DNA sequence: CGTATTTGACCGGCGC
DNA sequence: GCGCCGGTCAAATACG
């Protein structure tokens, strides 16, 4: 159900940049966390205006009516709260607009008055003293109004921050409910889940966590990935600045009895998101600050592997590895691992969120289903062969990894599109590349959401909630923050757009998701289109 | 001088 | 038990 609840307020201010922005705070379609973005408006308001739009859109919760009850109530409460805020802000915005219009107009008057005053040229029949007095009065009034405007701006900022905080809180509730529901619908032992999901390997940290082996009701023990700052640092951070990346942590705290959650958290740090992209730069820009702490020559690749850790906050456990591909050294492979313990800028938040959510997706996809099958093997049962790859999911040991491969070139020898493929909205080959890049997140979301739907996971009882798939979209969002990477991505998409006509000659480009069995009984899921590419691989331990 | 990077040493997991 | 390997640590070095 699309339930926008938004506000827009305009503020004309000559001191602001002529550029205007819309700031959205909304949950992405398949991502439960709330995302904020600022973008230039397509329709330019008058010069000097500043426009905020705060809106929400919920359109994926209809699949989960039961578990959504709680969230729906919460959201209704929130809507009511926000409605009040909206009213307040709208009226204040009107005040601002009126005031700003007044400022614009009277500002001209003021200049005129000053000019007249400075040069003592009076030819309108008014006395100089009267004119000067009038100008001073206007100046005083303007200063007072500006003062009031500034105060109101601060207050509006606070309100905006508060609303965003509420969004984050609701998102955390949503994650909680969805996870609880998933755990209910999947009747399994946590220990089995861990072993099956991660190839039977447990980390040393996991072995040190007694709660991991407790099937239910274990004492509240923080996962190793989260243990360092939650009792102190997290509380020190302004809760309003806590982004969705922190959601899982708070969920864990909110559900101390949920040992499965804790087990998941404990293993998530080991799950990885890997990005392959063509780049001459030594490292892609992802919005975070990194410090290099090591470099190794890994076996099978003459190119050194560099190890980085996040330095945006002390004790942040997030690490990444950067290595060039041995086969094609123009390809840069960046692998992320762990959860940030600090607020992040939007671009970095997207990337960080992707690693966490992708990890969850991997784990969810590995959950044994009620009939005893391993869903990771069923993950893509309805897909067809022959493809390149854009996204690869590997649940194999030692670490489950999601790989985004954005290096593929188009292949004009396209395969016949299968019936169950989904299609990218690239119907127009002349379509703007930038706008296509903007669609990529939805592409990933759609791809992974669909693949889950086709996989026998019974998405009505989603074991792989759509919001988790959406995390990969955020990865792309984050990557596109890097100009170099954006260029590469644009080139890739451009190649998709321009190079991929299907056998019918229609200028339509597709992402097809397919699946093939492998020798060892596992399933390889892939799209069968050499233009847009999704591949899901499960080596099935 | 403070910070970031480099690089050899060290550690733990895993296979034989 | 031993060696290999990936990952991390920390002293040395480079840099601004």
Coordinates of C-alpha atoms (C1' of nucleotides) in Angstrom, one line a residue:
Chain A
X1 CA 0.0 0.0 0.0
X2 CA 1.4 3.3 -1.0
X3 CA 0.9 5.5 1.9
X4 CA 2.7 8.7 1.4
X5 CA 2.8 11.0 4.3
X6 CA 4.9 13.9 3.5
X7 CA 5.4 17.5 3.8
X8 CA 6.8 20.1 1.6
X9 CA 7.8 23.5 2.7
X10 CA 9.3 26.2 0.7
X11 CA 11.6 28.8 1.9
X12 CA 12.8 31.6 -0.2
X13 CA 16.0 33.0 1.0
X14 CA 18.3 35.1 -0.9
X15 CA 21.3 33.9 1.1
X16 CA 20.8 30.3 -0.1
X17 CA 22.2 28.8 -3.1
X18 CA 20.1 29.2 -6.2
X19 CA 20.0 25.4 -6.4
X20 CA 17.1 23.9 -4.7
X21 CA 16.8 20.4 -3.3
X22 CA 14.3 17.9 -2.3
X23 CA 15.3 16.0 0.8
X24 CA 13.5 12.7 1.1
X25 CA 13.3 10.4 4.0
X26 CA 11.7 7.3 3.0
X27 CA 12.0 3.5 3.1
X28 CA 13.3 2.1 -0.1
X29 CA 10.9 -0.3 -1.7
X30 CA 12.7 -3.4 -0.5
X31 CA 14.8 -2.0 2.2
X32 CA 13.4 -1.4 5.6
X33 CA 15.7 1.3 6.6
X34 CA 14.9 4.8 6.1
X35 CA 16.9 6.5 3.5
X36 CA 17.6 10.2 3.2
X37 CA 18.8 11.9 0.1
X38 CA 19.1 15.3 -1.3
X39 CA 18.8 15.9 -5.0
X40 CA 18.4 18.8 -7.2
X41 CA 14.8 19.5 -8.2
X42 CA 13.8 18.8 -11.7
X43 CA 11.6 21.8 -11.7
X44 CA 13.4 24.8 -10.6
X45 CA 11.6 27.0 -8.2
X46 CA 12.3 30.6 -8.1
X47 CA 16.0 31.5 -7.6
X48 CA 17.0 31.4 -4.0
X49 CA 14.2 29.1 -2.9
X50 CA 14.9 26.1 -0.8
X51 CA 12.5 23.3 -0.8
X52 CA 12.2 20.4 1.5
X53 CA 10.0 17.4 0.9
X54 CA 9.7 14.8 3.5
X55 CA 7.7 11.8 2.5
X56 CA 7.3 8.1 3.1
X57 CA 6.2 5.4 0.8
X58 CA 5.3 1.9 1.9
X59 CA 4.5 -0.4 -0.8
X60 CA 5.8 -3.8 0.0
X61 CA 4.2 -4.6 3.3
X62 CA 1.0 -6.0 1.8
X63 CA 2.7 -9.3 1.5
X64 CA 3.0 -9.7 5.2
X65 CA -0.4 -8.7 6.6
X66 CA 0.0 -10.5 9.9
X67 CA 3.3 -9.1 11.0
X68 CA 2.4 -5.8 9.5
X69 CA -0.3 -5.3 12.1
X70 CA 2.1 -4.1 14.6
X71 CA 3.9 -2.0 12.2
X72 CA 0.8 -0.6 10.7
X73 CA -0.4 0.5 14.1
X74 CA 3.0 2.1 14.8
X75 CA 2.9 3.7 11.5
X76 CA -0.5 5.1 12.0
X77 CA 0.6 6.6 15.2
X78 CA 3.6 7.9 13.4
X79 CA 1.4 9.3 10.6
X80 CA -0.7 11.1 13.1
X81 CA 2.4 12.5 14.7
X82 CA 3.8 13.5 11.4
X83 CA 0.6 15.0 10.3
X84 CA 0.8 17.3 13.2
X85 CA 4.4 18.1 12.3
X86 CA 3.3 18.5 8.7
X87 CA 0.7 21.0 9.7
X88 CA 3.1 22.9 11.8
X89 CA 5.7 22.9 9.2
X90 CA 3.3 23.8 6.4
X91 CA 2.1 26.8 8.3
X92 CA 5.6 27.8 9.1
X93 CA 6.6 27.3 5.5
X94 CA 3.8 29.6 4.5
X95 CA 5.2 32.1 7.0
X96 CA 8.6 31.6 5.5
X97 CA 7.3 32.0 2.0
X98 CA 5.4 35.1 2.9
X99 CA 8.3 36.5 4.8
X100 CA 10.7 35.6 2.1
X101 CA 8.6 37.2 -0.5
X102 CA 8.4 40.2 1.7
X103 CA 12.1 40.1 2.1
X104 CA 12.6 39.9 -1.6
X105 CA 10.3 42.8 -2.3
X106 CA 11.3 44.9 0.6
X107 CA 14.9 44.2 0.0
X108 CA 14.6 46.0 -3.3
X109 CA 12.9 48.8 -1.6
X110 CA 15.6 48.9 0.9
X111 CA 18.3 49.2 -1.7
X112 CA 16.4 51.9 -3.3
X113 CA 15.9 53.7 -0.1
X114 CA 19.6 53.4 0.8
X115 CA 20.6 54.5 -2.6
X116 CA 18.5 57.5 -2.2
X117 CA 19.7 58.1 1.2
X118 CA 23.4 57.7 0.4
X119 CA 23.2 60.1 -2.5
X120 CA 20.7 62.4 -0.9
X121 CA 18.8 62.5 -4.1
X122 CA 15.2 63.1 -3.4
X123 CA 12.9 63.7 -6.3
X124 CA 9.7 62.1 -5.2
X125 CA 8.5 64.9 -3.2
X126 CA 9.2 63.1 0.2
X127 CA 11.5 64.7 2.7
X128 CA 14.9 63.1 3.2
X129 CA 14.3 62.6 6.9
X130 CA 11.0 60.9 6.4
X131 CA 12.5 58.6 3.7
X132 CA 15.4 57.8 5.9
X133 CA 13.3 57.1 8.8
X134 CA 11.1 54.9 6.8
X135 CA 14.1 53.0 5.5
X136 CA 15.4 52.5 9.0
X137 CA 12.1 51.2 10.2
X138 CA 12.0 48.7 7.3
X139 CA 15.5 47.7 8.1
X140 CA 14.7 47.1 11.7
X141 CA 11.6 45.1 10.7
X142 CA 13.6 43.1 8.3
X143 CA 16.3 42.3 10.8
X144 CA 13.7 41.2 13.3
X145 CA 12.1 39.1 10.7
X146 CA 15.3 37.5 9.7
X147 CA 16.1 36.8 13.3
X148 CA 12.8 35.1 13.6
X149 CA 13.3 33.2 10.4
X150 CA 16.7 31.9 11.6
X151 CA 15.1 30.7 14.8
X152 CA 12.4 29.0 12.9
X153 CA 14.9 27.4 10.6
X154 CA 16.7 25.9 13.5
X155 CA 13.4 24.7 14.9
X156 CA 12.5 23.2 11.6
X157 CA 15.8 21.5 11.4
X158 CA 15.1 19.9 14.8
X159 CA 11.7 18.8 13.7
X160 CA 13.1 17.3 10.6
X161 CA 15.7 15.5 12.6
X162 CA 13.0 14.3 15.0
X163 CA 10.9 12.9 12.2
X164 CA 13.9 11.1 10.7
X165 CA 14.5 9.6 14.1
X166 CA 11.0 8.4 14.2
X167 CA 11.4 6.8 10.8
X168 CA 14.5 5.0 12.0
X169 CA 12.7 3.8 15.1
X170 CA 9.9 2.5 13.0
X171 CA 12.3 0.8 10.7
X172 CA 13.8 -1.0 13.6
X173 CA 10.4 -2.2 14.7
X174 CA 9.8 -3.4 11.2
X175 CA 13.0 -5.4 11.2
X176 CA 12.1 -6.9 14.5
X177 CA 8.7 -8.0 13.4
X178 CA 9.8 -9.4 10.2
X179 CA 12.6 -11.3 11.8
X180 CA 10.3 -12.7 14.4
X181 CA 7.9 -13.7 11.8
X182 CA 10.5 -15.4 9.7
X183 CA 11.8 -17.3 12.6
X184 CA 8.3 -18.5 13.4
X185 CA 7.6 -19.6 9.9
X186 CA 10.8 -21.4 9.6
X187 CA 10.9 -24.2 12.2
X188 CA 14.5 -25.0 12.7
X189 CA 17.2 -25.2 15.3
X190 CA 19.5 -22.2 15.5
X191 CA 22.6 -24.4 15.7
X192 CA 21.6 -26.2 12.5
X193 CA 20.9 -22.9 10.9
X194 CA 24.3 -21.6 11.6
X195 CA 26.1 -24.7 10.3
X196 CA 24.0 -25.0 7.3
X197 CA 24.0 -21.4 6.5
X198 CA 27.7 -20.9 6.7
X199 CA 29.1 -24.1 5.5
X200 CA 29.6 -25.5 9.0
X201 CA 32.3 -23.2 9.9
X202 CA 32.0 -21.1 12.9
X203 CA 34.3 -18.3 13.8
X204 CA 36.4 -18.2 16.9
X205 CA 34.2 -15.4 18.1
X206 CA 31.2 -17.5 17.5
X207 CA 32.7 -20.3 19.5
X208 CA 33.2 -17.9 22.3
X209 CA 29.6 -17.0 22.3
X210 CA 27.7 -19.4 24.6
X211 CA 24.4 -18.0 23.5
X212 CA 24.9 -19.3 20.0
X213 CA 24.3 -22.8 21.0
X214 CA 21.3 -22.0 23.0
X215 CA 18.2 -22.9 21.1
X216 CA 15.9 -20.4 22.8
X217 CA 15.8 -18.1 25.6
X218 CA 19.4 -17.7 26.1
X219 CA 20.8 -14.8 28.1
X220 CA 21.3 -11.6 26.3
X221 CA 24.7 -11.7 24.8
X222 CA 25.8 -9.3 22.2
X223 CA 27.2 -10.6 19.1
X224 CA 31.0 -10.1 18.6
X225 CA 30.4 -7.8 15.7
X226 CA 28.5 -5.5 18.0
X227 CA 30.1 -6.0 21.3
X228 CA 32.4 -3.1 21.5
X229 CA 30.3 -0.1 21.6
X230 CA 26.7 -0.9 22.3
X231 CA 26.8 -0.5 25.9
X232 CA 28.6 2.7 25.9
X233 CA 29.4 4.3 22.6
X234 CA 26.1 3.7 21.0
X235 CA 24.3 5.2 23.9
X236 CA 26.6 8.2 23.6
X237 CA 25.7 8.8 20.0
X238 CA 22.8 10.9 19.4
X239 CA 20.0 8.4 18.8
X240 CA 18.7 10.6 16.2
X241 CA 21.8 10.2 14.2
X242 CA 21.6 6.5 14.4
X243 CA 20.9 5.3 10.9
X244 CA 19.4 2.2 9.7
X245 CA 22.7 0.5 9.8
X246 CA 22.3 0.4 13.5
X247 CA 18.9 -1.1 13.3
X248 CA 20.0 -4.7 13.7
X249 CA 21.9 -3.8 16.8
X250 CA 19.0 -2.2 18.4
X251 CA 16.8 -5.0 17.3
X252 CA 19.1 -7.4 19.1
X253 CA 18.8 -5.3 22.2
X254 CA 15.1 -5.1 21.9
X255 CA 14.8 -8.8 21.7
X256 CA 17.1 -10.3 24.2
X257 CA 15.4 -13.6 24.1
X258 CA 15.9 -14.1 20.4
X259 CA 18.9 -16.3 20.2
X260 CA 18.5 -16.8 16.5
X261 CA 18.9 -13.1 16.0
X262 CA 22.0 -13.1 18.0
X263 CA 23.3 -16.1 16.1
X264 CA 22.6 -14.3 12.9
X265 CA 24.3 -11.2 14.1
X266 CA 27.3 -13.2 15.2
X267 CA 27.7 -14.7 11.7
X268 CA 26.8 -11.6 9.7
X269 CA 30.1 -10.1 10.3
X270 CA 31.6 -12.9 8.4
X271 CA 29.3 -12.4 5.5
X272 CA 30.7 -10.3 2.7
X273 CA 29.6 -8.1 -0.1
X274 CA 32.1 -8.0 -2.9
X275 CA 32.1 -5.5 -5.8
X276 CA 33.9 -6.0 -9.0
X277 CA 34.3 -2.8 -11.1
X278 CA 36.6 -1.5 -13.7
X279 CA 38.7 1.3 -12.2
X280 CA 42.2 2.6 -12.5
X281 CA 42.0 4.1 -9.1
X282 CA 43.6 2.2 -6.3
X283 CA 40.3 2.2 -4.4
X284 CA 36.7 3.1 -5.1
X285 CA 35.2 5.9 -3.1
X286 CA 32.4 4.6 -1.0
X287 CA 31.8 7.4 1.4
X288 CA 33.7 6.0 4.3
X289 CA 37.1 6.7 5.6
X290 CA 39.5 3.8 5.6
X291 CA 42.9 3.1 7.0
X292 CA 45.1 0.6 5.5
X293 CA 46.4 -1.9 8.0
X294 CA 47.9 -4.6 5.9
X295 CA 48.8 -6.0 2.5
X296 CA 49.3 -9.5 1.4
X297 CA 50.0 -11.5 -1.7
X298 CA 47.2 -13.9 -1.8
X299 CA 47.6 -17.3 -3.3
X300 CA 46.7 -17.4 -7.0
X301 CA 46.8 -13.7 -7.5
X302 CA 50.1 -11.9 -8.1
X303 CA 48.3 -8.6 -7.3
X304 CA 48.6 -7.7 -3.6
X305 CA 45.5 -7.6 -1.5
X306 CA 45.1 -4.6 0.7
X307 CA 43.3 -4.6 4.0
X308 CA 41.5 -1.6 5.2
X309 CA 39.5 -0.8 8.3
X310 CA 36.9 1.9 8.8
X311 CA 38.2 4.9 10.7
X312 CA 35.1 6.9 10.8
X313 CA 34.7 5.9 14.5
X314 CA 37.0 4.3 16.9
X315 CA 36.3 0.6 17.2
X316 CA 34.3 0.3 14.0
X317 CA 34.5 -3.3 13.0
X318 CA 34.0 -2.8 9.3
X319 CA 36.8 -3.9 7.1
X320 CA 37.3 -4.2 3.4
X321 CA 39.8 -5.8 1.1
X322 CA 40.8 -4.4 -2.2
X323 CA 42.5 -6.5 -4.8
X324 CA 42.9 -6.4 -8.6
X325 CA 41.6 -9.3 -10.5
X326 CA 44.3 -11.6 -11.6
X327 CA 42.8 -12.2 -15.0
X328 CA 42.0 -8.6 -15.7
X329 CA 43.9 -6.1 -13.7
X330 CA 41.6 -3.3 -14.7
X331 CA 39.0 -4.9 -12.5
X332 CA 39.1 -3.8 -8.9
X333 CA 37.5 -6.2 -6.4
X334 CA 36.4 -4.6 -3.2
X335 CA 35.0 -6.8 -0.5
X336 CA 33.2 -5.4 2.5
X337 CA 32.7 -7.1 5.8
X338 CA 31.1 -6.1 9.1
X339 CA 28.7 -3.6 10.5
X340 CA 29.4 0.0 11.2
X341 CA 28.9 1.2 14.7
X342 CA 28.5 4.9 13.9
X343 CA 26.3 7.2 11.8
X344 CA 27.2 7.4 8.2
X345 CA 26.8 9.8 5.4
X346 CA 24.1 8.7 2.9
X347 CA 26.5 7.2 0.4
X348 CA 28.4 5.3 3.0
X349 CA 25.2 4.3 4.7
X350 CA 24.0 2.7 1.5
X351 CA 27.1 0.7 1.1
X352 CA 27.2 -0.3 4.8
X353 CA 23.6 -1.2 4.8
X354 CA 24.1 -3.4 1.8
X355 CA 26.8 -5.4 3.5
X356 CA 24.6 -6.0 6.5
X357 CA 21.4 -6.7 4.6
X358 CA 23.2 -8.8 2.1
X359 CA 24.6 -10.9 4.9
X360 CA 21.1 -11.3 6.2
X361 CA 19.9 -12.2 2.8
X362 CA 22.5 -14.9 2.6
X363 CA 21.6 -16.3 5.9
X364 CA 18.0 -16.2 5.2
X365 CA 18.5 -17.9 1.9
X366 CA 20.3 -20.7 3.7
X367 CA 17.7 -21.3 6.2
X368 CA 16.3 -24.8 6.2
X369 CA 12.7 -24.7 5.2
X370 CA 9.9 -26.5 7.0
X371 CA 10.1 -29.4 4.6
X372 CA 13.8 -29.9 5.4
X373 CA 15.2 -28.6 2.2
X374 CA 17.9 -26.0 2.2
X375 CA 16.5 -22.9 0.8
X376 CA 19.8 -21.7 -0.5
X377 CA 19.7 -24.5 -2.9
X378 CA 16.2 -23.7 -3.8
X379 CA 17.1 -20.1 -4.0
X380 CA 16.7 -19.9 -7.7
X381 CA 14.9 -23.0 -8.8
X382 CA 12.9 -21.4 -11.5
X383 CA 15.6 -19.9 -13.6
X384 CA 17.2 -20.8 -16.9
X385 CA 20.8 -21.2 -18.0
X386 CA 23.3 -19.2 -20.0
X387 CA 24.2 -15.8 -18.8
X388 CA 26.8 -13.4 -17.7
X389 CA 26.8 -12.3 -14.1
X390 CA 26.1 -9.0 -12.5
X391 CA 25.4 -10.2 -9.0
X392 CA 26.7 -13.4 -7.5
X393 CA 25.6 -14.9 -4.3
X394 CA 27.9 -17.6 -2.9
X395 CA 27.0 -19.3 0.3
X396 CA 30.1 -21.4 0.2
X397 CA 32.7 -21.5 2.9
X398 CA 34.5 -19.9 4.4
X399 CA 32.4 -16.8 4.0
X400 CA 29.1 -16.3 2.3
X401 CA 29.6 -13.6 -0.2
X402 CA 27.4 -11.5 -2.4
X403 CA 29.3 -10.3 -5.5
X404 CA 28.2 -7.5 -7.7
X405 CA 29.9 -7.8 -11.0
X406 CA 29.6 -4.5 -12.9
X407 CA 32.3 -5.3 -15.4
X408 CA 30.5 -7.3 -18.0
X409 CA 30.3 -6.2 -21.6
X410 CA 27.3 -6.7 -23.7
X411 CA 27.0 -9.7 -25.9
X412 CA 24.9 -9.2 -29.0
X413 CA 24.2 -12.9 -29.3
X414 CA 21.4 -12.7 -26.8
X415 CA 19.6 -15.7 -25.6
X416 CA 15.9 -16.1 -26.0
X417 CA 14.2 -14.5 -23.1
X418 CA 12.6 -17.0 -20.8
X419 CA 9.1 -16.6 -19.6
X420 CA 10.0 -16.0 -16.0
X421 CA 12.5 -13.4 -16.6
X422 CA 11.9 -9.9 -15.6
X423 CA 12.7 -7.0 -17.8
X424 CA 14.5 -3.9 -17.3
X425 CA 12.8 -0.7 -18.2
X426 CA 15.4 0.0 -20.8
X427 CA 12.9 0.1 -23.7
X428 CA 14.4 3.2 -25.2
X429 CA 18.0 2.7 -26.3
X430 CA 18.4 6.4 -26.3
X431 CA 17.5 6.6 -22.7
X432 CA 19.7 8.8 -20.7
X433 CA 22.5 6.8 -19.2
X434 CA 22.4 8.7 -15.9
X435 CA 18.7 8.0 -15.5
X436 CA 19.5 4.4 -16.3
X437 CA 22.1 4.3 -13.6
X438 CA 19.5 5.7 -11.3
X439 CA 17.4 2.7 -12.1
X440 CA 20.1 0.2 -11.2
X441 CA 19.2 0.0 -7.6
X442 CA 15.7 -1.0 -8.5
X443 CA 17.1 -3.5 -10.9
X444 CA 19.0 -5.2 -8.2
X445 CA 16.2 -5.0 -5.9
X446 CA 13.8 -6.4 -8.4
X447 CA 16.2 -9.1 -9.4
X448 CA 16.8 -10.4 -6.0
X449 CA 13.3 -10.0 -4.9
X450 CA 12.1 -11.9 -7.9
X451 CA 14.7 -14.5 -7.6
X452 CA 13.6 -15.1 -4.1
X453 CA 10.0 -15.3 -5.2
X454 CA 10.9 -17.8 -7.8
X455 CA 12.9 -19.8 -5.4
X456 CA 10.2 -21.6 -3.5
X457 CA 10.8 -19.5 -0.5
X458 CA 7.1 -18.7 -0.4
X459 CA 7.6 -15.0 -0.3
X460 CA 4.2 -14.4 1.3
X461 CA 6.0 -15.8 4.3
X462 CA 9.2 -14.2 3.2
X463 CA 12.3 -15.8 4.5
X464 CA 14.1 -13.3 2.3
X465 CA 12.3 -10.1 2.9
X466 CA 12.3 -7.7 -0.1
X467 CA 14.1 -5.1 2.0
X468 CA 17.1 -7.3 2.2
X469 CA 17.3 -7.6 -1.5
X470 CA 17.1 -3.9 -1.7
X471 CA 20.4 -3.6 0.1
X472 CA 22.3 -4.4 -3.1
X473 CA 20.6 -1.5 -4.7
X474 CA 22.0 0.6 -2.0
X475 CA 25.4 -0.8 -2.8
X476 CA 25.0 0.5 -6.3
X477 CA 23.8 3.8 -4.9
X478 CA 26.9 4.0 -2.9
X479 CA 29.2 3.1 -5.7
X480 CA 27.7 5.7 -7.9
X481 CA 28.8 8.3 -5.5
X482 CA 32.3 7.8 -6.9
X483 CA 32.7 9.7 -10.1
X484 CA 35.1 7.2 -11.5
X485 CA 32.9 4.4 -10.6
X486 CA 29.9 6.2 -11.9
X487 CA 31.6 6.6 -15.2
X488 CA 32.4 3.0 -15.4
X489 CA 28.9 2.1 -14.3
X490 CA 27.4 4.5 -16.8
X491 CA 29.5 2.9 -19.5
X492 CA 28.4 -0.5 -18.5
X493 CA 24.8 0.5 -18.5
X494 CA 25.3 2.3 -21.7
X495 CA 26.5 -0.9 -23.2
X496 CA 23.4 -2.6 -21.9
X497 CA 21.2 -0.1 -23.4
X498 CA 22.9 0.2 -26.7
X499 CA 24.1 -3.3 -27.3
X500 CA 21.3 -5.4 -26.3
X501 CA 18.6 -5.9 -28.7
X502 CA 16.8 -9.1 -28.3
X503 CA 16.3 -11.6 -31.1
X504 CA 13.1 -10.0 -32.1
X505 CA 15.0 -6.8 -32.9
X506 CA 13.1 -5.0 -30.3
X507 CA 15.2 -2.3 -28.6
X508 CA 14.5 -3.9 -25.3
X509 CA 17.2 -4.9 -22.8
X510 CA 16.6 -7.5 -20.2
X511 CA 18.0 -8.9 -17.1
X512 CA 17.1 -12.5 -17.0
X513 CA 17.5 -14.7 -14.0
X514 CA 18.1 -18.3 -14.6
X515 CA 19.4 -21.3 -12.8
X516 CA 21.3 -24.4 -13.7
X517 CA 22.2 -27.5 -11.7
X518 CA 25.9 -28.1 -11.1
X519 CA 27.8 -31.4 -10.7
X520 CA 27.9 -31.4 -7.0
X521 CA 24.1 -31.1 -6.7
X522 CA 24.1 -27.5 -6.0
X523 CA 22.3 -25.0 -8.2
X524 CA 23.7 -22.2 -10.2
X525 CA 21.2 -19.5 -10.8
X526 CA 21.9 -17.0 -13.4
X527 CA 20.4 -14.6 -15.9
X528 CA 20.6 -15.8 -19.4
X529 CA 21.1 -12.5 -20.9
X530 CA 24.5 -11.3 -21.8
X531 CA 23.5 -7.7 -21.4
X532 CA 22.0 -7.2 -18.1
X533 CA 23.2 -9.8 -15.8
X534 CA 22.3 -11.5 -12.5
X535 CA 23.8 -14.7 -11.4
X536 CA 23.2 -16.5 -8.1
X537 CA 25.5 -19.3 -7.3
X538 CA 25.2 -21.6 -4.4
X539 CA 28.0 -24.1 -4.0
X540 CA 25.9 -25.9 -1.4
X541 CA 27.9 -27.4 1.4
Chain B
dC1 C1' 55.2 16.3 15.0
dG2 C1' 51.0 13.9 14.1
dT3 C1' 49.1 10.8 10.9
dA4 C1' 49.0 7.4 7.4
dT5 C1' 51.3 3.7 5.0
dT6 C1' 54.5 -0.1 4.6
dT7 C1' 56.0 -4.5 5.7
dG8 C1' 57.7 -8.4 8.3
dA9 C1' 56.2 -11.0 12.2
dC10 C1' 52.7 -13.3 14.3
dC11 C1' 48.4 -16.0 15.0
dG12 C1' 44.6 -19.2 14.2
dG13 C1' 42.2 -22.3 11.1
dC14 C1' 42.6 -25.9 8.1
dG15 C1' 44.3 -29.9 5.5
dC16 C1' 47.5 -33.6 5.2
Chain C
dG1 C1' 52.3 -32.2 14.5
dC2 C1' 53.5 -29.7 10.6
dG3 C1' 53.1 -26.6 6.9
dC4 C1' 50.2 -23.5 4.3
dC5 C1' 47.3 -19.7 4.1
dG6 C1' 44.5 -15.7 5.2
dG7 C1' 44.2 -12.2 8.2
dT8 C1' 46.0 -9.0 11.7
dC9 C1' 49.4 -6.6 14.5
dA10 C1' 52.8 -3.3 15.3
dA11 C1' 57.3 -1.2 14.6
dA12 C1' 59.5 1.3 11.1
dT13 C1' 59.0 4.6 7.6
dA14 C1' 57.0 8.2 4.7
dC15 C1' 54.4 12.2 4.3
dG16 C1' 52.3 16.7 4.9

